[in-house]
């Protein structure tokens, strides 16, 4: 059992390093997914009640909770889109099939843009940016390949 936990610990720590590398490259941030923080707290309390004192299990729990908290950070890097989640969250712009941007104005006057990034005919990534439409479009257009259309959708 310890051998399996050690292998799992190494894998989670390597994944943490990989995501930390890509998160450090984010230059246009999207909103943080607070659900991930909620899940980390729930998982933390649940794992604390197990009462297991094995050091490899404790390292596994710490790495898993850290990954859960890290997975809430999203945004755009110069070459990739960073998505919410623990797995399949670093997506190159070349894998996109379409982008739809929807600008919204909140009642308090703040501007938001909801970006829906298609990565296959039935798979989408939704990110919310606290930005205006023109700024986000100016950041995306040089990064996304010319063959991929960026649609602007207005809410009526």
Short mmCIF file of C-alpha atoms in Angstrom, two decimals:
data_model
loop_
_atom_site.label_atom_id
_atom_site.label_comp_id
_atom_site.label_asym_id
_atom_site.label_seq_id
_atom_site.Cartn_x
_atom_site.Cartn_y
_atom_site.Cartn_z
CA UNK A 1 0.00 0.00 0.00
CA UNK A 2 2.83 2.42 0.81
CA UNK A 3 4.39 1.86 -2.63
CA UNK A 4 1.13 2.81 -4.34
CA UNK A 5 0.74 5.93 -2.15
CA UNK A 6 4.32 6.99 -2.85
CA UNK A 7 3.72 6.61 -6.58
CA UNK A 8 0.49 8.59 -6.29
CA UNK A 9 2.25 11.30 -4.24
CA UNK A 10 4.97 11.68 -6.85
CA UNK A 11 2.37 11.90 -9.63
CA UNK A 12 0.32 14.55 -7.80
CA UNK A 13 3.40 16.60 -6.92
CA UNK A 14 4.57 16.45 -10.54
CA UNK A 15 1.12 17.54 -11.70
CA UNK A 16 1.23 20.39 -9.17
CA UNK A 17 4.56 21.53 -10.60
CA UNK A 18 3.20 21.36 -14.14
CA UNK A 19 0.13 23.44 -13.26
CA UNK A 20 2.19 25.88 -11.23
CA UNK A 21 4.36 26.43 -14.30
CA UNK A 22 1.34 27.19 -16.50
CA UNK A 23 -0.37 29.32 -13.86
CA UNK A 24 2.74 31.46 -13.63
CA UNK A 25 2.37 32.13 -17.38
CA UNK A 26 -1.21 33.48 -17.12
CA UNK A 27 -1.14 37.08 -18.30
CA UNK A 28 -4.90 37.67 -18.69
CA UNK A 29 -6.78 36.28 -15.71
CA UNK A 30 -10.34 35.00 -15.68
CA UNK A 31 -12.49 34.77 -12.56
CA UNK A 32 -11.46 32.27 -9.89
CA UNK A 33 -13.80 29.31 -9.49
CA UNK A 34 -14.87 29.54 -5.85
CA UNK A 35 -16.49 26.11 -6.13
CA UNK A 36 -12.97 24.63 -6.19
CA UNK A 37 -12.19 26.34 -2.86
CA UNK A 38 -15.44 25.02 -1.40
CA UNK A 39 -14.54 21.50 -2.57
CA UNK A 40 -11.06 21.78 -1.03
CA UNK A 41 -12.57 22.70 2.34
CA UNK A 42 -15.08 19.84 2.18
CA UNK A 43 -12.39 17.35 1.15
CA UNK A 44 -10.06 18.67 3.84
CA UNK A 45 -12.62 18.14 6.59
CA UNK A 46 -13.54 14.74 5.23
CA UNK A 47 -9.93 13.56 5.03
CA UNK A 48 -9.17 14.90 8.51
CA UNK A 49 -11.91 12.73 10.00
CA UNK A 50 -10.33 9.51 8.67
CA UNK A 51 -7.70 9.50 11.42
CA UNK A 52 -5.00 7.83 9.33
CA UNK A 53 -1.47 8.63 10.50
CA UNK A 54 0.47 7.26 7.50
CA UNK A 55 2.86 9.97 6.25
CA UNK A 56 2.35 9.00 2.59
CA UNK A 57 -1.40 9.28 2.99
CA UNK A 58 -0.99 12.71 4.60
CA UNK A 59 1.24 13.85 1.71
CA UNK A 60 -1.38 12.53 -0.75
CA UNK A 61 -4.16 14.46 0.99
CA UNK A 62 -2.09 17.66 1.14
CA UNK A 63 -1.16 17.40 -2.55
CA UNK A 64 -4.74 16.63 -3.57
CA UNK A 65 -6.18 19.57 -1.62
CA UNK A 66 -3.47 21.86 -2.99
CA UNK A 67 -4.30 20.75 -6.54
CA UNK A 68 -7.99 21.38 -5.87
CA UNK A 69 -7.29 24.94 -4.71
CA UNK A 70 -4.92 25.55 -7.65
CA UNK A 71 -7.45 24.27 -10.15
CA UNK A 72 -9.71 27.27 -9.56
CA UNK A 73 -7.26 29.69 -11.23
CA UNK A 74 -8.07 30.28 -14.87
CA UNK A 75 -7.02 32.58 -17.66
CA UNK A 76 -5.03 33.01 -20.83
CA UNK A 77 -1.33 32.51 -21.45
CA UNK A 78 0.46 33.51 -24.66
CA UNK A 79 0.09 29.96 -26.05
CA UNK A 80 -2.60 28.19 -24.01
CA UNK A 81 -5.93 28.49 -22.28
CA UNK A 82 -5.99 27.51 -18.58
CA UNK A 83 -9.28 25.87 -17.61
CA UNK A 84 -10.95 24.96 -14.29
CA UNK A 85 -10.32 21.41 -13.08
CA UNK A 86 -7.60 19.02 -12.07
CA UNK A 87 -7.29 17.16 -15.38
CA UNK A 88 -7.20 18.41 -19.00
CA UNK A 89 -7.00 22.02 -17.98
CA UNK A 90 -4.15 23.29 -20.17
CA UNK A 91 -5.51 23.64 -23.72
CA UNK A 92 -3.41 24.94 -26.65
CA UNK A 93 -5.19 27.56 -28.77
CA UNK A 94 -4.59 25.36 -31.82
CA UNK A 95 -7.08 22.79 -30.41
CA UNK A 96 -9.92 25.32 -30.34
CA UNK A 97 -12.70 25.01 -32.91
CA UNK A 98 -14.42 28.30 -32.10
CA UNK A 99 -14.66 31.16 -29.62
CA UNK A 100 -17.78 33.08 -28.62
CA UNK A 101 -17.52 36.24 -26.52
CA UNK A 102 -20.58 37.66 -24.78
CA UNK A 103 -20.19 41.08 -23.12
CA UNK A 104 -22.37 41.78 -20.09
CA UNK A 105 -22.91 44.87 -17.99
CA UNK A 106 -23.91 44.23 -14.40
CA UNK A 107 -26.41 46.45 -12.58
CA UNK A 108 -23.52 48.07 -10.67
CA UNK A 109 -21.97 49.14 -14.00
CA UNK A 110 -19.14 46.61 -14.00
CA UNK A 111 -18.27 44.96 -17.33
CA UNK A 112 -17.87 41.22 -17.73
CA UNK A 113 -17.18 39.11 -20.77
CA UNK A 114 -18.19 35.46 -20.86
CA UNK A 115 -15.92 33.53 -23.18
CA UNK A 116 -17.01 30.13 -24.49
CA UNK A 117 -14.13 28.24 -26.07
CA UNK A 118 -15.10 25.21 -28.16
CA UNK A 119 -12.55 22.40 -28.14
CA UNK A 120 -14.73 19.88 -30.00
CA UNK A 121 -18.27 19.89 -31.37
CA UNK A 122 -19.64 18.93 -27.94
CA UNK A 123 -17.01 20.16 -25.48
CA UNK A 124 -16.79 23.73 -24.29
CA UNK A 125 -14.84 25.72 -21.77
CA UNK A 126 -16.54 28.75 -20.21
CA UNK A 127 -14.46 31.47 -18.61
CA UNK A 128 -15.64 34.79 -17.20
CA UNK A 129 -13.35 37.80 -17.56
CA UNK A 130 -13.67 41.05 -15.61
CA UNK A 131 -12.78 43.09 -18.63
CA UNK A 132 -14.36 44.93 -21.50
CA UNK A 133 -14.98 43.20 -24.83
CA UNK A 134 -12.44 45.16 -26.87
CA UNK A 135 -9.56 44.45 -24.47
CA UNK A 136 -10.30 40.73 -24.42
CA UNK A 137 -10.70 40.61 -28.20
CA UNK A 138 -7.36 42.42 -28.65
CA UNK A 139 -5.66 39.85 -26.39
CA UNK A 140 -7.27 36.83 -28.08
CA UNK A 141 -7.00 37.70 -31.78
CA UNK A 142 -3.19 37.45 -32.05
CA UNK A 143 -3.16 34.22 -30.01
CA UNK A 144 -5.96 32.26 -31.64
CA UNK A 145 -5.17 30.92 -35.13
CA UNK A 146 -6.74 32.95 -37.97
CA UNK A 147 -8.81 29.94 -39.11
CA UNK A 148 -10.73 29.99 -35.81
CA UNK A 149 -13.60 32.43 -35.79
CA UNK A 150 -14.15 34.68 -32.76
CA UNK A 151 -17.87 35.45 -32.59
CA UNK A 152 -19.31 38.35 -30.63
CA UNK A 153 -22.72 37.54 -29.18
CA UNK A 154 -24.89 40.27 -27.70
CA UNK A 155 -27.47 39.64 -24.96
CA UNK A 156 -30.82 41.21 -25.79
#
